[in-house]
Amino acid sequence: MQTVRSLYESQSGTYSGVSTGVTSGVGFAGGRAVPVVGRTVTHTSGRTSTLLADTLAPPPVPAMPPQRGGVLIGFALAAPVLAGCLTVPLLAGGADHAVRTAVIFWAAIGGPFLIVAVALIIHRITSRQRARQAYNAYSAIYPSQSAVWNAAFFCRRCNLAFLPPGALGVPGRHQTVAPQFQYMVTAVAAQLRG
């Protein structure tokens, strides 16, 4: 029997390494075959863990998702400006219909991009608000889930994860098989929050 934390830490980890080598082959230059020799460097890194460690993993730390789409919004806002710049030669022509032609040209080219830019900005604001609400909701429950996870034990003989009776002030005995461990953490954390 051991704590879930120590079991998780002993059965998961990261690795990283660098390997170098020499490659050779044939290349073509000037229409003829020439020998080619080169050096290769390979960087490898990652995470390794057992199925049991993945099953008993701690609750994820709350984090706001990264904002995306800024380049697209920038392009959609730059296109009407570019279209406006293209209308300057039309206006410089001095003809009576030049203003009307310039406005039609800008509306045809820049207008749709402006509409798309406004729609993208509205979408980004609303999705960011939803992400903030989800972040705040999860941040409120994370401490209780983390406390339950830190207090849990795992019996290898029985293949059961459990909280000792009276742990964290929660009445009753809570135990489950490893695949259902995350559900137990969520349920007991809800009892802790009341």
PDB file of C-alpha atoms in Angstrom:
ATOM      1  CA  MET A   1       0.000   0.000   0.000  1.00  0.00           C
ATOM      2  CA  GLN A   2       1.289   3.475  -0.870  1.00  0.00           C
ATOM      3  CA  THR A   3       0.011   6.963  -1.471  1.00  0.00           C
ATOM      4  CA  VAL A   4      -1.373   7.710  -4.904  1.00  0.00           C
ATOM      5  CA  ARG A   5       1.113  10.575  -5.222  1.00  0.00           C
ATOM      6  CA  SER A   6       4.166   8.358  -4.649  1.00  0.00           C
ATOM      7  CA  LEU A   7       2.792   5.681  -6.982  1.00  0.00           C
ATOM      8  CA  TYR A   8       2.170   8.253  -9.715  1.00  0.00           C
ATOM      9  CA  GLU A   9       5.615   9.814  -9.331  1.00  0.00           C
ATOM     10  CA  SER A  10       7.374   6.433  -9.355  1.00  0.00           C
ATOM     11  CA  GLN A  11       5.605   5.252 -12.525  1.00  0.00           C
ATOM     12  CA  SER A  12       5.839   8.352 -14.691  1.00  0.00           C
ATOM     13  CA  GLY A  13       8.644  10.556 -15.899  1.00  0.00           C
ATOM     14  CA  THR A  14      10.180  12.470 -18.766  1.00  0.00           C
ATOM     15  CA  TYR A  15      13.082  11.728 -21.037  1.00  0.00           C
ATOM     16  CA  SER A  16      15.212  13.732 -23.409  1.00  0.00           C
ATOM     17  CA  GLY A  17      18.288  13.043 -25.479  1.00  0.00           C
ATOM     18  CA  VAL A  18      20.404  14.002 -28.451  1.00  0.00           C
ATOM     19  CA  SER A  19      21.943  11.641 -30.972  1.00  0.00           C
ATOM     20  CA  THR A  20      24.349  12.492 -33.765  1.00  0.00           C
ATOM     21  CA  GLY A  21      25.418  10.577 -36.799  1.00  0.00           C
ATOM     22  CA  VAL A  22      26.857  10.757 -40.281  1.00  0.00           C
ATOM     23  CA  THR A  23      24.848  10.217 -43.441  1.00  0.00           C
ATOM     24  CA  SER A  24      26.084   9.681 -46.949  1.00  0.00           C
ATOM     25  CA  GLY A  25      24.500   9.359 -50.333  1.00  0.00           C
ATOM     26  CA  VAL A  26      24.421  10.637 -53.861  1.00  0.00           C
ATOM     27  CA  GLY A  27      23.302  14.088 -54.943  1.00  0.00           C
ATOM     28  CA  PHE A  28      23.019  15.767 -58.300  1.00  0.00           C
ATOM     29  CA  ALA A  29      24.800  18.991 -59.212  1.00  0.00           C
ATOM     30  CA  GLY A  30      25.311  20.350 -62.704  1.00  0.00           C
ATOM     31  CA  GLY A  31      23.527  17.370 -64.222  1.00  0.00           C
ATOM     32  CA  ARG A  32      25.894  14.762 -62.795  1.00  0.00           C
ATOM     33  CA  ALA A  33      25.989  12.572 -59.692  1.00  0.00           C
ATOM     34  CA  VAL A  34      28.224  13.682 -56.833  1.00  0.00           C
ATOM     35  CA  PRO A  35      28.914  12.035 -53.465  1.00  0.00           C
ATOM     36  CA  VAL A  36      27.271  13.732 -50.476  1.00  0.00           C
ATOM     37  CA  VAL A  37      28.288  13.383 -46.819  1.00  0.00           C
ATOM     38  CA  GLY A  38      26.479  15.111 -43.962  1.00  0.00           C
ATOM     39  CA  ARG A  39      26.050  15.195 -40.215  1.00  0.00           C
ATOM     40  CA  THR A  40      22.690  14.581 -38.529  1.00  0.00           C
ATOM     41  CA  VAL A  41      21.539  15.685 -35.097  1.00  0.00           C
ATOM     42  CA  THR A  42      18.323  14.306 -33.632  1.00  0.00           C
ATOM     43  CA  HIS A  43      16.677  15.739 -30.515  1.00  0.00           C
ATOM     44  CA  THR A  44      14.205  13.496 -28.701  1.00  0.00           C
ATOM     45  CA  SER A  45      12.096  14.257 -25.665  1.00  0.00           C
ATOM     46  CA  GLY A  46       8.799  13.139 -24.220  1.00  0.00           C
ATOM     47  CA  ARG A  47       6.872  11.683 -21.324  1.00  0.00           C
ATOM     48  CA  THR A  48       6.524   8.093 -20.322  1.00  0.00           C
ATOM     49  CA  SER A  49       4.153   6.509 -17.834  1.00  0.00           C
ATOM     50  CA  THR A  50       2.361   3.284 -17.047  1.00  0.00           C
ATOM     51  CA  LEU A  51      -1.344   2.749 -17.589  1.00  0.00           C
ATOM     52  CA  LEU A  52      -1.839   2.705 -13.808  1.00  0.00           C
ATOM     53  CA  ALA A  53      -0.049   6.063 -13.437  1.00  0.00           C
ATOM     54  CA  ASP A  54      -2.239   7.549 -16.176  1.00  0.00           C
ATOM     55  CA  THR A  55      -5.345   6.219 -14.439  1.00  0.00           C
ATOM     56  CA  LEU A  56      -4.302   7.694 -11.078  1.00  0.00           C
ATOM     57  CA  ALA A  57      -3.057  11.004 -12.514  1.00  0.00           C
ATOM     58  CA  PRO A  58      -3.586  14.181 -10.477  1.00  0.00           C
ATOM     59  CA  PRO A  59      -6.283  16.657 -11.470  1.00  0.00           C
ATOM     60  CA  PRO A  60      -4.937  19.078 -14.087  1.00  0.00           C
ATOM     61  CA  VAL A  61      -3.812  22.481 -12.836  1.00  0.00           C
ATOM     62  CA  PRO A  62      -6.200  25.264 -13.919  1.00  0.00           C
ATOM     63  CA  ALA A  63      -4.915  27.243 -16.901  1.00  0.00           C
ATOM     64  CA  MET A  64      -6.450  29.683 -19.323  1.00  0.00           C
ATOM     65  CA  PRO A  65      -6.318  28.436 -22.919  1.00  0.00           C
ATOM     66  CA  PRO A  66      -4.120  30.478 -25.262  1.00  0.00           C
ATOM     67  CA  GLN A  67      -5.763  33.106 -27.449  1.00  0.00           C
ATOM     68  CA  ARG A  68      -5.830  32.219 -31.110  1.00  0.00           C
ATOM     69  CA  GLY A  69      -6.826  34.014 -34.285  1.00  0.00           C
ATOM     70  CA  GLY A  70      -4.935  37.278 -33.798  1.00  0.00           C
ATOM     71  CA  VAL A  71      -3.192  37.023 -37.180  1.00  0.00           C
ATOM     72  CA  LEU A  72      -6.493  36.363 -38.926  1.00  0.00           C
ATOM     73  CA  ILE A  73      -8.102  39.390 -37.272  1.00  0.00           C
ATOM     74  CA  GLY A  74      -5.070  41.509 -38.182  1.00  0.00           C
ATOM     75  CA  PHE A  75      -5.324  40.446 -41.820  1.00  0.00           C
ATOM     76  CA  ALA A  76      -9.066  41.105 -41.895  1.00  0.00           C
ATOM     77  CA  LEU A  77      -8.469  44.601 -40.482  1.00  0.00           C
ATOM     78  CA  ALA A  78      -5.524  45.325 -42.809  1.00  0.00           C
ATOM     79  CA  ALA A  79      -7.417  44.411 -45.985  1.00  0.00           C
ATOM     80  CA  PRO A  80      -9.861  47.378 -45.801  1.00  0.00           C
ATOM     81  CA  VAL A  81      -6.928  49.726 -45.171  1.00  0.00           C
ATOM     82  CA  LEU A  82      -5.129  48.312 -48.212  1.00  0.00           C
ATOM     83  CA  ALA A  83      -8.296  48.671 -50.269  1.00  0.00           C
ATOM     84  CA  GLY A  84      -8.520  52.284 -49.101  1.00  0.00           C
ATOM     85  CA  CYS A  85      -4.942  52.880 -50.253  1.00  0.00           C
ATOM     86  CA  LEU A  86      -5.807  51.463 -53.665  1.00  0.00           C
ATOM     87  CA  THR A  87      -8.622  54.009 -54.033  1.00  0.00           C
ATOM     88  CA  VAL A  88      -6.194  56.967 -53.806  1.00  0.00           C
ATOM     89  CA  PRO A  89      -5.204  56.753 -57.517  1.00  0.00           C
ATOM     90  CA  LEU A  90      -8.887  56.721 -58.425  1.00  0.00           C
ATOM     91  CA  LEU A  91      -9.474  59.901 -56.416  1.00  0.00           C
ATOM     92  CA  ALA A  92      -6.354  61.577 -57.819  1.00  0.00           C
ATOM     93  CA  GLY A  93      -7.728  61.233 -61.350  1.00  0.00           C
ATOM     94  CA  GLY A  94      -9.898  64.321 -60.759  1.00  0.00           C
ATOM     95  CA  ALA A  95     -12.933  62.982 -62.639  1.00  0.00           C
ATOM     96  CA  ASP A  96     -16.446  63.725 -61.351  1.00  0.00           C
ATOM     97  CA  HIS A  97     -17.262  60.068 -60.947  1.00  0.00           C
ATOM     98  CA  ALA A  98     -13.960  59.310 -59.131  1.00  0.00           C
ATOM     99  CA  VAL A  99     -15.423  59.580 -55.631  1.00  0.00           C
ATOM    100  CA  ARG A 100     -18.303  57.287 -56.472  1.00  0.00           C
ATOM    101  CA  THR A 101     -15.958  54.782 -58.134  1.00  0.00           C
ATOM    102  CA  ALA A 102     -13.577  54.874 -55.159  1.00  0.00           C
ATOM    103  CA  VAL A 103     -16.388  54.256 -52.663  1.00  0.00           C
ATOM    104  CA  ILE A 104     -17.776  51.372 -54.719  1.00  0.00           C
ATOM    105  CA  PHE A 105     -14.282  49.902 -55.102  1.00  0.00           C
ATOM    106  CA  TRP A 106     -13.601  50.168 -51.350  1.00  0.00           C
ATOM    107  CA  ALA A 107     -17.015  48.716 -50.446  1.00  0.00           C
ATOM    108  CA  ALA A 108     -16.527  45.798 -52.836  1.00  0.00           C
ATOM    109  CA  ILE A 109     -12.982  44.978 -51.706  1.00  0.00           C
ATOM    110  CA  GLY A 110     -12.630  46.254 -48.132  1.00  0.00           C
ATOM    111  CA  GLY A 111     -16.221  46.002 -46.904  1.00  0.00           C
ATOM    112  CA  PRO A 112     -16.452  42.198 -46.700  1.00  0.00           C
ATOM    113  CA  PHE A 113     -13.119  42.038 -44.878  1.00  0.00           C
ATOM    114  CA  LEU A 114     -14.320  44.654 -42.402  1.00  0.00           C
ATOM    115  CA  ILE A 115     -17.485  42.644 -41.751  1.00  0.00           C
ATOM    116  CA  VAL A 116     -15.417  39.486 -41.226  1.00  0.00           C
ATOM    117  CA  ALA A 117     -13.047  41.353 -38.878  1.00  0.00           C
ATOM    118  CA  VAL A 118     -15.935  42.598 -36.732  1.00  0.00           C
ATOM    119  CA  ALA A 119     -17.442  39.091 -36.625  1.00  0.00           C
ATOM    120  CA  LEU A 120     -14.067  37.589 -35.630  1.00  0.00           C
ATOM    121  CA  ILE A 121     -13.575  40.162 -32.880  1.00  0.00           C
ATOM    122  CA  ILE A 122     -17.056  39.484 -31.475  1.00  0.00           C
ATOM    123  CA  HIS A 123     -16.418  35.719 -31.607  1.00  0.00           C
ATOM    124  CA  ARG A 124     -13.061  36.129 -29.885  1.00  0.00           C
ATOM    125  CA  ILE A 125     -14.554  38.251 -27.091  1.00  0.00           C
ATOM    126  CA  THR A 126     -17.405  35.802 -26.411  1.00  0.00           C
ATOM    127  CA  SER A 127     -15.166  32.719 -26.555  1.00  0.00           C
ATOM    128  CA  ARG A 128     -12.699  34.397 -24.194  1.00  0.00           C
ATOM    129  CA  GLN A 129     -15.554  35.158 -21.770  1.00  0.00           C
ATOM    130  CA  ARG A 130     -16.667  31.507 -21.883  1.00  0.00           C
ATOM    131  CA  ALA A 131     -13.074  30.354 -21.312  1.00  0.00           C
ATOM    132  CA  ARG A 132     -12.739  32.745 -18.352  1.00  0.00           C
ATOM    133  CA  GLN A 133     -15.987  31.419 -16.813  1.00  0.00           C
ATOM    134  CA  ALA A 134     -14.820  27.803 -17.247  1.00  0.00           C
ATOM    135  CA  TYR A 135     -11.423  28.696 -15.768  1.00  0.00           C
ATOM    136  CA  ASN A 136     -13.011  30.390 -12.745  1.00  0.00           C
ATOM    137  CA  ALA A 137     -15.401  27.470 -12.178  1.00  0.00           C
ATOM    138  CA  TYR A 138     -12.594  24.889 -12.356  1.00  0.00           C
ATOM    139  CA  SER A 139     -10.283  27.040 -10.217  1.00  0.00           C
ATOM    140  CA  ALA A 140     -12.927  26.942  -7.484  1.00  0.00           C
ATOM    141  CA  ILE A 141     -13.081  23.121  -7.393  1.00  0.00           C
ATOM    142  CA  TYR A 142      -9.396  22.369  -8.070  1.00  0.00           C
ATOM    143  CA  PRO A 143      -8.155  22.815  -4.460  1.00  0.00           C
ATOM    144  CA  SER A 144     -10.636  20.253  -3.111  1.00  0.00           C
ATOM    145  CA  GLN A 145      -9.826  17.768  -5.892  1.00  0.00           C
ATOM    146  CA  SER A 146      -6.115  18.207  -5.237  1.00  0.00           C
ATOM    147  CA  ALA A 147      -6.626  17.660  -1.500  1.00  0.00           C
ATOM    148  CA  VAL A 148      -8.522  14.404  -2.137  1.00  0.00           C
ATOM    149  CA  TRP A 149      -5.887  13.211  -4.611  1.00  0.00           C
ATOM    150  CA  ASN A 150      -3.077  13.937  -2.123  1.00  0.00           C
ATOM    151  CA  ALA A 151      -4.891  12.064   0.673  1.00  0.00           C
ATOM    152  CA  ALA A 152      -5.668   8.942  -1.386  1.00  0.00           C
ATOM    153  CA  PHE A 153      -3.907   5.587  -1.077  1.00  0.00           C
ATOM    154  CA  PHE A 154      -3.595   2.648  -3.455  1.00  0.00           C
ATOM    155  CA  CYS A 155      -3.444  -1.021  -2.471  1.00  0.00           C
ATOM    156  CA  ARG A 156      -1.628  -3.074  -5.101  1.00  0.00           C
ATOM    157  CA  ARG A 157      -2.829  -6.369  -3.669  1.00  0.00           C
ATOM    158  CA  CYS A 158      -6.511  -5.383  -3.894  1.00  0.00           C
ATOM    159  CA  ASN A 159      -6.079  -3.033  -6.867  1.00  0.00           C
ATOM    160  CA  LEU A 160      -8.167  -0.452  -4.990  1.00  0.00           C
ATOM    161  CA  ALA A 161      -7.729   3.273  -4.515  1.00  0.00           C
ATOM    162  CA  PHE A 162      -9.204   4.558  -1.256  1.00  0.00           C
ATOM    163  CA  LEU A 163      -9.352   7.287   1.328  1.00  0.00           C
ATOM    164  CA  PRO A 164      -8.720   6.153   4.896  1.00  0.00           C
ATOM    165  CA  PRO A 165     -11.817   6.437   7.118  1.00  0.00           C
ATOM    166  CA  GLY A 166     -12.245  10.000   8.350  1.00  0.00           C
ATOM    167  CA  ALA A 167      -9.615  11.421   5.997  1.00  0.00           C
ATOM    168  CA  LEU A 168     -10.188  15.091   5.230  1.00  0.00           C
ATOM    169  CA  GLY A 169     -13.144  15.064   7.604  1.00  0.00           C
ATOM    170  CA  VAL A 170     -15.358  13.249   5.083  1.00  0.00           C
ATOM    171  CA  PRO A 171     -17.546  10.633   6.774  1.00  0.00           C
ATOM    172  CA  GLY A 172     -17.606   7.061   5.493  1.00  0.00           C
ATOM    173  CA  ARG A 173     -15.141   4.919   3.626  1.00  0.00           C
ATOM    174  CA  HIS A 174     -14.462   5.760   0.002  1.00  0.00           C
ATOM    175  CA  GLN A 175     -12.828   3.161  -2.225  1.00  0.00           C
ATOM    176  CA  THR A 176     -12.875   2.261  -5.882  1.00  0.00           C
ATOM    177  CA  VAL A 177     -11.035   0.304  -8.537  1.00  0.00           C
ATOM    178  CA  ALA A 178      -8.289   2.192 -10.347  1.00  0.00           C
ATOM    179  CA  PRO A 179     -10.240   3.018 -13.554  1.00  0.00           C
ATOM    180  CA  GLN A 180     -12.944   4.741 -11.470  1.00  0.00           C
ATOM    181  CA  PHE A 181     -10.485   6.716  -9.321  1.00  0.00           C
ATOM    182  CA  GLN A 182     -11.093  10.097 -11.000  1.00  0.00           C
ATOM    183  CA  TYR A 183     -14.848   9.744 -10.348  1.00  0.00           C
ATOM    184  CA  MET A 184     -14.179   9.090  -6.663  1.00  0.00           C
ATOM    185  CA  VAL A 185     -11.915  12.157  -6.457  1.00  0.00           C
ATOM    186  CA  THR A 186     -14.622  14.315  -8.042  1.00  0.00           C
ATOM    187  CA  ALA A 187     -17.395  12.946  -5.776  1.00  0.00           C
ATOM    188  CA  VAL A 188     -15.428  13.284  -2.528  1.00  0.00           C
ATOM    189  CA  ALA A 189     -14.221  16.769  -3.547  1.00  0.00           C
ATOM    190  CA  ALA A 190     -17.880  17.765  -4.024  1.00  0.00           C
ATOM    191  CA  GLN A 191     -18.619  16.522  -0.481  1.00  0.00           C
ATOM    192  CA  LEU A 192     -15.721  18.603   0.821  1.00  0.00           C
ATOM    193  CA  ARG A 193     -17.087  21.725  -0.813  1.00  0.00           C
ATOM    194  CA  GLY A 194     -20.514  20.971   0.686  1.00  0.00           C
TER     195      GLY A 194
END
